[in-house]
Tab-separated table of C-alpha atoms in Angstrom:
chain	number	residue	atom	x	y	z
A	1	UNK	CA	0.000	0.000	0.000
A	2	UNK	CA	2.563	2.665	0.564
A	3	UNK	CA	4.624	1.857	-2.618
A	4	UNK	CA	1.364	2.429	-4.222
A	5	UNK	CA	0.799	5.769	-2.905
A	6	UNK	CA	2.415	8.829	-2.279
A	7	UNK	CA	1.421	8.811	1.365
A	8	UNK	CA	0.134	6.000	4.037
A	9	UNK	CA	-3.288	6.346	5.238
A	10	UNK	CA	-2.403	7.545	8.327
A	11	UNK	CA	-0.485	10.428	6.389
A	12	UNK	CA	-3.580	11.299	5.095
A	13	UNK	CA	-5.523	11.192	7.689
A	14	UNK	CA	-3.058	12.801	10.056
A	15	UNK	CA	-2.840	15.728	6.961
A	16	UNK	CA	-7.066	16.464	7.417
A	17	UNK	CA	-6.598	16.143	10.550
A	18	UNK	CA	-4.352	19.601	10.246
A	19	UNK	CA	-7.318	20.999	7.831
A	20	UNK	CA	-6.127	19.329	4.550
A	21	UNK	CA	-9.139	18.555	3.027
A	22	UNK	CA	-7.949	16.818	0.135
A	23	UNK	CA	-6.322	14.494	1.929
A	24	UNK	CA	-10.149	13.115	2.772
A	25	UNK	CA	-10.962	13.105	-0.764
A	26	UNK	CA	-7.841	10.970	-1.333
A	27	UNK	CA	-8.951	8.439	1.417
A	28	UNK	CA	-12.364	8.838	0.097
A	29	UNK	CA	-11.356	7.157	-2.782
A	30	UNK	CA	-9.101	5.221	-1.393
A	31	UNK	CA	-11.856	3.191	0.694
A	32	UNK	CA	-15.028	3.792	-0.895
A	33	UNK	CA	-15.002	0.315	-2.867
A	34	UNK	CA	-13.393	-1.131	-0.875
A	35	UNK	CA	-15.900	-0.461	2.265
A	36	UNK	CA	-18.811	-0.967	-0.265
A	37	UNK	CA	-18.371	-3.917	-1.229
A	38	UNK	CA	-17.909	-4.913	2.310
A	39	UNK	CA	-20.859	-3.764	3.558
A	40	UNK	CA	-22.311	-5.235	0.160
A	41	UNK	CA	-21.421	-8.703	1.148
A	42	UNK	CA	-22.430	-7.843	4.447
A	43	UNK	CA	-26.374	-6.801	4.110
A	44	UNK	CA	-27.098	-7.828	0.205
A	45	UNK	CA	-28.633	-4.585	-0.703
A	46	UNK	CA	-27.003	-2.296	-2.800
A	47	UNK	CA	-28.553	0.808	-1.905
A	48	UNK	CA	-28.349	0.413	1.605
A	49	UNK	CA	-24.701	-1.005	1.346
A	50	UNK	CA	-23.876	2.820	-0.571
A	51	UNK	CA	-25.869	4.280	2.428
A	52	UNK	CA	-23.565	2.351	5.028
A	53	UNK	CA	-20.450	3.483	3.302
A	54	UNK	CA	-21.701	7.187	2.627
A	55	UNK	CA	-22.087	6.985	6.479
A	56	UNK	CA	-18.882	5.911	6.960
A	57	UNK	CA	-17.061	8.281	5.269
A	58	UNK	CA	-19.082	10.943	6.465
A	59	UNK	CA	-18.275	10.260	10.219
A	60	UNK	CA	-14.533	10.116	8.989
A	61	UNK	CA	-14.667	13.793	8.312
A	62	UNK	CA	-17.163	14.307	11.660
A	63	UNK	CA	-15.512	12.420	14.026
A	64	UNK	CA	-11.797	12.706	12.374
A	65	UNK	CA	-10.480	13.663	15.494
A	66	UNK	CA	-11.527	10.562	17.497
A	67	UNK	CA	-8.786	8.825	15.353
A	68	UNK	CA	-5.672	8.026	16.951
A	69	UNK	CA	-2.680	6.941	15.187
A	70	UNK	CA	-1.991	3.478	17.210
A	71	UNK	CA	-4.068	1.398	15.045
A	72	UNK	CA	-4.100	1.194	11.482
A	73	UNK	CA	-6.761	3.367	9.409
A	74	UNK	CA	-7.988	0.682	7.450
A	75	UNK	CA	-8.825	-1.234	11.051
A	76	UNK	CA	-10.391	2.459	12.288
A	77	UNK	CA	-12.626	2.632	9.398
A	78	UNK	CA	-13.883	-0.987	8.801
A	79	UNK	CA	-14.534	-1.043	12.574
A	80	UNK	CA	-17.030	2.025	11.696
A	81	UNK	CA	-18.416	0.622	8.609
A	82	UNK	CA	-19.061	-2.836	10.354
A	83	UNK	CA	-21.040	-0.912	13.353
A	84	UNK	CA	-22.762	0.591	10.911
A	85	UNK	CA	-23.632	-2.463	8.596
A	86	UNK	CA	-24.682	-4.446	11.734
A	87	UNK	CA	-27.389	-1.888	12.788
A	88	UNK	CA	-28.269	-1.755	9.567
A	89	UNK	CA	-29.329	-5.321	9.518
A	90	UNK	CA	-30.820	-5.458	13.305
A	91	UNK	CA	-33.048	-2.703	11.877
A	92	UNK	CA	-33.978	-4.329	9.236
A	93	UNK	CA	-34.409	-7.438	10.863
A	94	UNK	CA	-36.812	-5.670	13.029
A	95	UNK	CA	-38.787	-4.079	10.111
A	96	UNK	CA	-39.384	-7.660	8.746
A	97	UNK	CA	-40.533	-9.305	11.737
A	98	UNK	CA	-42.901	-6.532	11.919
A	99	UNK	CA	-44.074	-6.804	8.106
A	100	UNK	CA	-43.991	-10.710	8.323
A	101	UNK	CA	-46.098	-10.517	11.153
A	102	UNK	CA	-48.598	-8.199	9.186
A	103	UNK	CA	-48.895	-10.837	6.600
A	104	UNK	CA	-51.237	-13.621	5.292
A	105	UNK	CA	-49.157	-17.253	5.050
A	106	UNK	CA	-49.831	-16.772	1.095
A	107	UNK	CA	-47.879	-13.625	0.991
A	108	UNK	CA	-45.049	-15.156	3.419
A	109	UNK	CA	-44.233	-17.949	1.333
A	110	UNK	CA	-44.222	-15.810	-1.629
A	111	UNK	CA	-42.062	-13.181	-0.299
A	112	UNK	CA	-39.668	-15.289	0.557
A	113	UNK	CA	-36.588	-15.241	-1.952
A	114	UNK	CA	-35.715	-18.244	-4.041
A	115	UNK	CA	-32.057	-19.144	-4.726
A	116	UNK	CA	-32.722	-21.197	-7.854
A	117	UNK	CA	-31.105	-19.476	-11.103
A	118	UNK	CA	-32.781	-19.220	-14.106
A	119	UNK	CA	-31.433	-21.407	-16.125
A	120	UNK	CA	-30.028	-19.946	-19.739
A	121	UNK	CA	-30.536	-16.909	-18.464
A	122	UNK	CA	-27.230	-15.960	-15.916
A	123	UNK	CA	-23.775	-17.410	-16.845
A	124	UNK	CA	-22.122	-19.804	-14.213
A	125	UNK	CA	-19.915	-17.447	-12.666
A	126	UNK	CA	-23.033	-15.210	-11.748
A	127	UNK	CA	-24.933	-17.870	-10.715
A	128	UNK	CA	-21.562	-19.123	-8.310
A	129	UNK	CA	-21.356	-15.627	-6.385
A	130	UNK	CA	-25.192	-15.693	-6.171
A	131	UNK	CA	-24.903	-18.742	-4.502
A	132	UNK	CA	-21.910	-17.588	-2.548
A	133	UNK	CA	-23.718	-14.299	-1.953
A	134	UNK	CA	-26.930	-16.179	-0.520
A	135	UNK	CA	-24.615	-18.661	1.729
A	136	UNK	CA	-22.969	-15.826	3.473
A	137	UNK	CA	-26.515	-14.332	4.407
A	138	UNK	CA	-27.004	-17.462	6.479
A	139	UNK	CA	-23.944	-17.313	8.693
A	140	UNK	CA	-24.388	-15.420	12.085
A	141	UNK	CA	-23.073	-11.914	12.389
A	142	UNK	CA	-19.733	-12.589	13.892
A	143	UNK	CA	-18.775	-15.470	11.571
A	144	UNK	CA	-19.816	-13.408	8.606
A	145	UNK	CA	-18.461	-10.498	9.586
A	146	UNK	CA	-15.016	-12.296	9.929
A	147	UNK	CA	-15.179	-14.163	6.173
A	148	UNK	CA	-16.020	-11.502	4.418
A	149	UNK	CA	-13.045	-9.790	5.778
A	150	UNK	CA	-11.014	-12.689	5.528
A	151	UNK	CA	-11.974	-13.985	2.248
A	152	UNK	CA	-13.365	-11.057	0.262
A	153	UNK	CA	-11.249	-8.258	0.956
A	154	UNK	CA	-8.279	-10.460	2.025
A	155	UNK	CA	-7.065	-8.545	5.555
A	156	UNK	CA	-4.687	-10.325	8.197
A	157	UNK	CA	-5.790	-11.959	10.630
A	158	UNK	CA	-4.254	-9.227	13.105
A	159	UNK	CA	-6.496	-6.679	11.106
A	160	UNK	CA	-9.308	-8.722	11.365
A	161	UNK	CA	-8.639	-9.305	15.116
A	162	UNK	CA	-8.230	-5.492	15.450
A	163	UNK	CA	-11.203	-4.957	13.830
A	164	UNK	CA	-13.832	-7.246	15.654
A	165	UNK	CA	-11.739	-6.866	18.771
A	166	UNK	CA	-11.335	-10.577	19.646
A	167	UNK	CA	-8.228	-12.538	19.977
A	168	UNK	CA	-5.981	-13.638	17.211
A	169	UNK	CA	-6.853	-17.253	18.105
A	170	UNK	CA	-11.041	-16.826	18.522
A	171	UNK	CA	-10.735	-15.010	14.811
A	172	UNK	CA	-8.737	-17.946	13.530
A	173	UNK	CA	-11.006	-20.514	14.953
A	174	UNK	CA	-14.097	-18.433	13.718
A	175	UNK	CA	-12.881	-17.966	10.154
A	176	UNK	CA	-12.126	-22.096	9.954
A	177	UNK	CA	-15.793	-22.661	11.526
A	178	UNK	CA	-17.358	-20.304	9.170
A	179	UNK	CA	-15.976	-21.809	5.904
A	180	UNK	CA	-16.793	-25.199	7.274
A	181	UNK	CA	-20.695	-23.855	7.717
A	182	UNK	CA	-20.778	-21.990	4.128
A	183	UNK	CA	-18.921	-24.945	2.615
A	184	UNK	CA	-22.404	-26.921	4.315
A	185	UNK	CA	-24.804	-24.232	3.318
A	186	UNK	CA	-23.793	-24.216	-0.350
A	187	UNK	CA	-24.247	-27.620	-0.681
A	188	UNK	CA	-27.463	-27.313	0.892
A	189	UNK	CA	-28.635	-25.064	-2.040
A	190	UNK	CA	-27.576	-27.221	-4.343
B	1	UNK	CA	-6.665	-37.792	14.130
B	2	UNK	CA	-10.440	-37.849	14.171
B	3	UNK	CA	-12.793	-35.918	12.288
B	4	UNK	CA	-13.287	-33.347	14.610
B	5	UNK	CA	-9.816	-32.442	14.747
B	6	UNK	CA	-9.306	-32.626	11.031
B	7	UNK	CA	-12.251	-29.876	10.623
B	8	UNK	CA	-10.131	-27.731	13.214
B	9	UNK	CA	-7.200	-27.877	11.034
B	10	UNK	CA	-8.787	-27.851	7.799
B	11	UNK	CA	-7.964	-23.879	7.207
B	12	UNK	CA	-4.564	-24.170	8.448
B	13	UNK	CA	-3.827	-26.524	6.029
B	14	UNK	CA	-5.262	-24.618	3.169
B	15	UNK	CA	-3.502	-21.670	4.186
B	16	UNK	CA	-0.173	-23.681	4.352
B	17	UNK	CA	0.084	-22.795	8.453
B	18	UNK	CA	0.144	-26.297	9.602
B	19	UNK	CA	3.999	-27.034	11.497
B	20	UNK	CA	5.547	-30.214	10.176
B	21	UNK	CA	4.549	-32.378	11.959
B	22	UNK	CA	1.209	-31.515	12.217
B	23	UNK	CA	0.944	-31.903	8.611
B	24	UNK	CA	2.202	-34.870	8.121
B	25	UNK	CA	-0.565	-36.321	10.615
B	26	UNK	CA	-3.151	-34.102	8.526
B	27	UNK	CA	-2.338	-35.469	5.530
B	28	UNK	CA	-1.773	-38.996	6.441
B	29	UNK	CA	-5.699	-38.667	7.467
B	30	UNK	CA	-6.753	-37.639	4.401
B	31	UNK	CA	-4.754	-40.474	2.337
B	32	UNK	CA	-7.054	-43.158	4.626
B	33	UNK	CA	-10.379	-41.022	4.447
B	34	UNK	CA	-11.375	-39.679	0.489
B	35	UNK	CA	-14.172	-37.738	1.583
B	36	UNK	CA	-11.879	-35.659	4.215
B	37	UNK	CA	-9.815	-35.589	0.571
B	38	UNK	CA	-13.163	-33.803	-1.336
B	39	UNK	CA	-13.867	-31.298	1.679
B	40	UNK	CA	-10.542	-30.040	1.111
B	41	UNK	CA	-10.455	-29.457	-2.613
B	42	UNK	CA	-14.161	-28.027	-2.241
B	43	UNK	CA	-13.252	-25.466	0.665
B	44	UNK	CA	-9.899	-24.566	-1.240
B	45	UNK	CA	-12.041	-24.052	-4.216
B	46	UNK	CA	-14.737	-22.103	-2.086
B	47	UNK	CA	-11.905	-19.533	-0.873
B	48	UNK	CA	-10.701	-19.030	-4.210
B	49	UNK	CA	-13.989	-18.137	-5.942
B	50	UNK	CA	-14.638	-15.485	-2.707
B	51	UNK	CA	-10.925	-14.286	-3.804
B	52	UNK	CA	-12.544	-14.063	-7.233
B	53	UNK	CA	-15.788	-12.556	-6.606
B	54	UNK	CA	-16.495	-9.359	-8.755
B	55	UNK	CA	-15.861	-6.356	-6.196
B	56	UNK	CA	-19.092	-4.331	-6.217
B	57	UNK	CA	-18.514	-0.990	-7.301
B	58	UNK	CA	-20.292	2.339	-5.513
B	59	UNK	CA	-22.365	5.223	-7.372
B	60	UNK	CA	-20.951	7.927	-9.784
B	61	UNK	CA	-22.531	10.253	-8.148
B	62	UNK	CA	-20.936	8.884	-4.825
B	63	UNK	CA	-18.580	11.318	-3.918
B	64	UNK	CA	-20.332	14.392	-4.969
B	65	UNK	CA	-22.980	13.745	-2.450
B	66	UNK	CA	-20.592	12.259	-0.097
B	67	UNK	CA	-19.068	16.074	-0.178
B	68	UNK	CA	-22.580	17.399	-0.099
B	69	UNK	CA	-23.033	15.927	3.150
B	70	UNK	CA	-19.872	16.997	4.767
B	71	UNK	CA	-20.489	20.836	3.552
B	72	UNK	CA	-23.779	20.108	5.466
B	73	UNK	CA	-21.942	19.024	8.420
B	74	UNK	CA	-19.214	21.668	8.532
B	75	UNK	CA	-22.022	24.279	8.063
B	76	UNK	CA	-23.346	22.123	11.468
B	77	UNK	CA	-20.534	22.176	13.116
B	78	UNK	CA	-20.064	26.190	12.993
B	79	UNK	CA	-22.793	27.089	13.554
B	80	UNK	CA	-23.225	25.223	16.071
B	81	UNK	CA	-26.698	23.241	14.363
B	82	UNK	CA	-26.947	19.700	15.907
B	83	UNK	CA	-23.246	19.539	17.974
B	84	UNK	CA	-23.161	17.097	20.505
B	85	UNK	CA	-22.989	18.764	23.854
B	86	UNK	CA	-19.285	18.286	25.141
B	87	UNK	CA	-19.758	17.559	28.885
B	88	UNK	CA	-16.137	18.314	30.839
B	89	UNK	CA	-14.472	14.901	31.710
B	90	UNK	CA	-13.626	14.139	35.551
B	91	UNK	CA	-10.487	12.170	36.080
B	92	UNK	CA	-10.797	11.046	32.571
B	93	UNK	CA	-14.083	9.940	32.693
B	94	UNK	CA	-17.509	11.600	31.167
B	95	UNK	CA	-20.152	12.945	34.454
B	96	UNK	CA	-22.307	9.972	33.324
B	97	UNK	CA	-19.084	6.955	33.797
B	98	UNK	CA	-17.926	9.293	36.983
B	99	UNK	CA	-21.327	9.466	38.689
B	100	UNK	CA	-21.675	5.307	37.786
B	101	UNK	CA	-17.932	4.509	39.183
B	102	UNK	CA	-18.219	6.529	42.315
B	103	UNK	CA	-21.976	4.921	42.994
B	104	UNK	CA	-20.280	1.134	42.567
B	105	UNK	CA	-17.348	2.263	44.508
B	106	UNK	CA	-20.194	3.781	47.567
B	107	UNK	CA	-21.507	0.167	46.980
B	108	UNK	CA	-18.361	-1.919	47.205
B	109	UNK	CA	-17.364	-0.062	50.609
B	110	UNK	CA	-21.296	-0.261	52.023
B	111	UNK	CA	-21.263	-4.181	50.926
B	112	UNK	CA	-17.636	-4.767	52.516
B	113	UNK	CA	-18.631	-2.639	55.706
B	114	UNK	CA	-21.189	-5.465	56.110
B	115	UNK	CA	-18.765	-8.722	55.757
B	116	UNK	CA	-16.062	-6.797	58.596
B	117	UNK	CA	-16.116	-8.695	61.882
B	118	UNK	CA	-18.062	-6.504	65.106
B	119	UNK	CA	-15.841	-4.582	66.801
B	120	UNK	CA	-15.847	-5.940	70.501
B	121	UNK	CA	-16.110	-3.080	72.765
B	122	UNK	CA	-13.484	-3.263	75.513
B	123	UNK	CA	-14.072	-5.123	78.494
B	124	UNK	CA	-14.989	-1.850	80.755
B	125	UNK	CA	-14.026	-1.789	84.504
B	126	UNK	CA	-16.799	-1.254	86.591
B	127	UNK	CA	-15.300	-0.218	89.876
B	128	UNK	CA	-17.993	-1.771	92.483
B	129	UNK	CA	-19.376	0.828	94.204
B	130	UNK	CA	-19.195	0.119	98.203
B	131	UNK	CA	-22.818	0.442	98.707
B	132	UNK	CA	-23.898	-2.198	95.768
B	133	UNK	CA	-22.064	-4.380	98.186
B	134	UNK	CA	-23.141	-3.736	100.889
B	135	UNK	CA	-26.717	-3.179	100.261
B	136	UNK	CA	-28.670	-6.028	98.680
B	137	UNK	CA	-31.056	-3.686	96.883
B	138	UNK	CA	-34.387	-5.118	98.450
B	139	UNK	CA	-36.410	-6.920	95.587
B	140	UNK	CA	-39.587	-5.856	94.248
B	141	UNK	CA	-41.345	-8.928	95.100
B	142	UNK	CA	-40.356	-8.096	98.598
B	143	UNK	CA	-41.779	-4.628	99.395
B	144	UNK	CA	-45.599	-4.672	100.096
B	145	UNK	CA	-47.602	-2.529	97.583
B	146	UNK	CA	-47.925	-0.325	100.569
B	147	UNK	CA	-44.147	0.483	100.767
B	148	UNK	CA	-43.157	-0.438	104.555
B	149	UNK	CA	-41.261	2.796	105.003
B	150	UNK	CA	-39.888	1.791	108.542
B	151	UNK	CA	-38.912	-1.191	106.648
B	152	UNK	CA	-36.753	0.858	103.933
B	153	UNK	CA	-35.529	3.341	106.297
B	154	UNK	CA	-34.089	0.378	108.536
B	155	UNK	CA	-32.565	-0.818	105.976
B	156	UNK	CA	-30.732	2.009	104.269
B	157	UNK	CA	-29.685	2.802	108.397
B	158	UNK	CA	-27.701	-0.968	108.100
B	159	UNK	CA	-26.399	-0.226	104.537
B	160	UNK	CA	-24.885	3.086	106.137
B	161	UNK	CA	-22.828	0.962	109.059
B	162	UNK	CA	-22.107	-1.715	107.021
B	163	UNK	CA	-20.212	1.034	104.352
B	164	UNK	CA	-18.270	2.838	107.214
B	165	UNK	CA	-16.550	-1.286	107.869
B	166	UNK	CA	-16.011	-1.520	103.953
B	167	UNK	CA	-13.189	0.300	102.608
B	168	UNK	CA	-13.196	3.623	100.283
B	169	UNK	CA	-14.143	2.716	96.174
B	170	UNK	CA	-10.441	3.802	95.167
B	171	UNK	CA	-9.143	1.331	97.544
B	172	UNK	CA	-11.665	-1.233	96.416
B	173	UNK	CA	-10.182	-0.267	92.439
B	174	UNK	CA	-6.876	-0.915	93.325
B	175	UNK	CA	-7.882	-4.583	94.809
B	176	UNK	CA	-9.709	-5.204	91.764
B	177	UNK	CA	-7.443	-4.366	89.605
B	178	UNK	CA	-4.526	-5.785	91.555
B	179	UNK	CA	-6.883	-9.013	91.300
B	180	UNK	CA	-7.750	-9.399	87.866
B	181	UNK	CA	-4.235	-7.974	86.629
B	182	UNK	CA	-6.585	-5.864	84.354
C-alpha cells in the first residue's frame, strides 16, 4: 500500500486532521469500494450497502479527530463501517418481523426469496457468487463479519482481530468454523 | 486424528500454516479417508472463488454527495446546528461513567462494611461501688404494695454501718485491679 501511494493512510488522515481537506478526498477514494463492497457482502442490498459506506465516510470527516494513530486506518474505518452495517441489519431485521407478522401465510411464502437461477438466463460465474452471496446471508453476524473480511477483501488476521476486537486465536477458529458452515450451506442449495 | 480435529485444522492446512509435523498427521488422514480428501479441494475451491468474486462498485454520483453531506456538516458544526454537547471529563471519565464509578465504589465499601467482623467493645471496669455491696437492693417482690417505710428506712440505716466497715471505692479499684491484673 505505501509503494502504491504517495502517502500512508495515516499520512492522510493525520494531513485532514491539520485541515487538509484533500487528503479526505484521497482516502475517500481510497476506501469507498473497498468499504462498499464490504458492507455489500455484508447486508445484500445495494442501496443500503452505498448508504452504510456514505455513512462511513461521512463520520470520517465528523468524528476525524476521534482517530488516533496506534491502530491502522484501514482497522479504524472498517470497525465504523461494520457498526454501521450491523445496525443496519438489526433494523432491518426488526422491520421484517414486523411486516412478516402483518402478513397472510400466502404472501409469506411468496415473499420469501428463491435461490434457484434461471437457467439460460445468468452465466455460471453469476450464478456461483449468487450462490456464494446467498450462503454468506445465512452465517451469524460474527462469523460473517469475519469471512467476508477474511476472504473477500483479504485482511490479516491481526487486522481482522483489530477490527472485531477478539483474539488472534477466537478469529482464527471463527474464520475455519465459518468456511466449514458456508462450505455446508452451499451444498445445501444445491 | 479424528474428524473433529481434522475440521479444526482444515484452514490451516489450506492456508499452508500447519507445522511439520502436524501436517504430516493431517495429511496422512486424508490419504485413509477420500471424503476428508473432497472437503478439502471443495473449501480450497470455495476460498478461491470469494478471492474471485467481482468487487461491487459504488455510485458515480458517490462522492459528490458524499461532499454534499460533509459541507452540510461543517455548516453544522459552525454554527453550532446539531453539535453534541461536550460535557467536561472528571479524572478522565464523562459525568455519566464518573457518577456510575463513584456509585459502585459507595456500593463496594457499604457491601464490605457489612462482611467486617463486630468490633468488641473493651471489656470496661466497673469499679464496684461500696454500697452495691453492701446493700442487697431489696427486691420488688419483697416490698408490700404499701411500701413499709420503717422497713426501707431500717434498711438504708444498716447499709450506712455496714459502708463505714467496707473500705473507700479507690481502695476497692486498686484490689480489683490488683486481682484481675486488668
Amino acid at each position: 500500500m505505501a509503494n502504491q501511494y504517495q502517502f500512508t493512510d495515516e499520512e492522510l488522515i493525520a494531513r485532514f486532521q491539520k485541515g487538509d481537506e484533500q487528503a479526505y478526498v484521497e482516502l475517500v477514494n481510497r476506501y469507498r469500494d473497498r468499504l462498499m463492497n464490504f458492507a455489500y457482502r455484508f447486508v445484500n442490498d445495494d442501496e443500503q450497502a452505498e448508504d452504510i459506506v456514505q455513512d462511513t465516510l461521512l463520520k470520517l470527516y465528523t468524528h476525524r479527530h476521534y482517530y488516533r494513530n496506534i491502530a491502522k486506518f484501514s482497522t479504524w474505518i472498517y470497525t465504523i463501517a461494520g457498526n454501521l452495517a450491523k445496525t443496519e441489519l438489526r433494523k432491518r431485521k426488526r422491520h421484517k418481523v414486523t411486516n412478516l407478522s402483518q402478513m397472510g401465510r400466502e404472501e409469506r411464502e411468496y415473499e420469501l426469496p428463491s435461490v434457484e437461477a434461471e437457467s439460460g438466463q445468468i452465466v455460471h460465474e453469476q450464478y456461483a457468487e449468487k450462490q456464494i452471496q446467498q450462503a454468506i446471508q445465512t452465517l451469524p453476524l460474527h462469523f460473517r463479519t469475519v469471512i467476508i473480511l477474511r476472504d473477500i477483501q483479504e485482511l490479516s488476521y491481526e487486522e481482522i482481530s483489530n477490527i472485531v476486537d477478539v483474539p488472534l486465536g477466537t478469529v482464527k477458529s471463527r474464520i475455519n468454523r465459518a468456511r466449514l458452515q458456508l462450505q455446508k450451506a452451499l451444498k445445501d442449495f444445491r | 486424528m479424528d474428524r473433529y480435529q481434522f475440521e479444526d485444522l482444515i484452514s490451516d492446512y489450506i492456508e499452508g500454516k500447519l507445522p511439520v509435523a502436524k501436517r504430516q498427521e493431517f495429511e496422512k488422514y486424508l490419504e485413509s479417508n477420500p471424503r476428508a480428501q473432497s472437503q478439502v479441494t471443495e473449501l480450497r475451491q470455495l476460498i478461491s472463488s470469494m478471492h474471485s468474486l467481482p468487487v461491487k462498485k459504488t455510485s458515480a454520483d458517490f462522492t459528490t454527495r458524499l461532499m454534499q453531506r460533509a459541507a452540510v456538516a461543517r455548516i453544522e458544526n459552525h454554527t453550532g446546528v446539531n453539535q453534541e454537547k461536550r460535557w467536561p471529563l472528571i479524572g478522565g471519565f464523562t459525568p455519566a461513567y464518573a457518577g456510575m464509578l463513584a456509585t459502585l465504589l459507595v456500593a463496594v465499601v457499604v457491601v464490605s462494611l457489612q462482611f467486617l467482623p463486630e468490633k468488641q467493645a473493651p471489656a470496661q471496669f466497673q469499679p464496684v461501688i461500696a454500697e452495691e455491696i453492701a446493700t442487697p437492693q431489696p427486691e420488688a417482690s419483697s416490698l408490700n404494695q404499701e411500701g413499709d417505710l420503717a422497713q426501707i428506712e431500717a434498711a438504708e440505716q444498716d447499709s450506712a454501718e455496714t459502708a463505714k466497715e467496707l473500705p473507700d471505692h479507690d481502695g476497692l479499684y486498686q484490689e480489683h485491679i490488683t486481682l484481675t491484673g486488668d
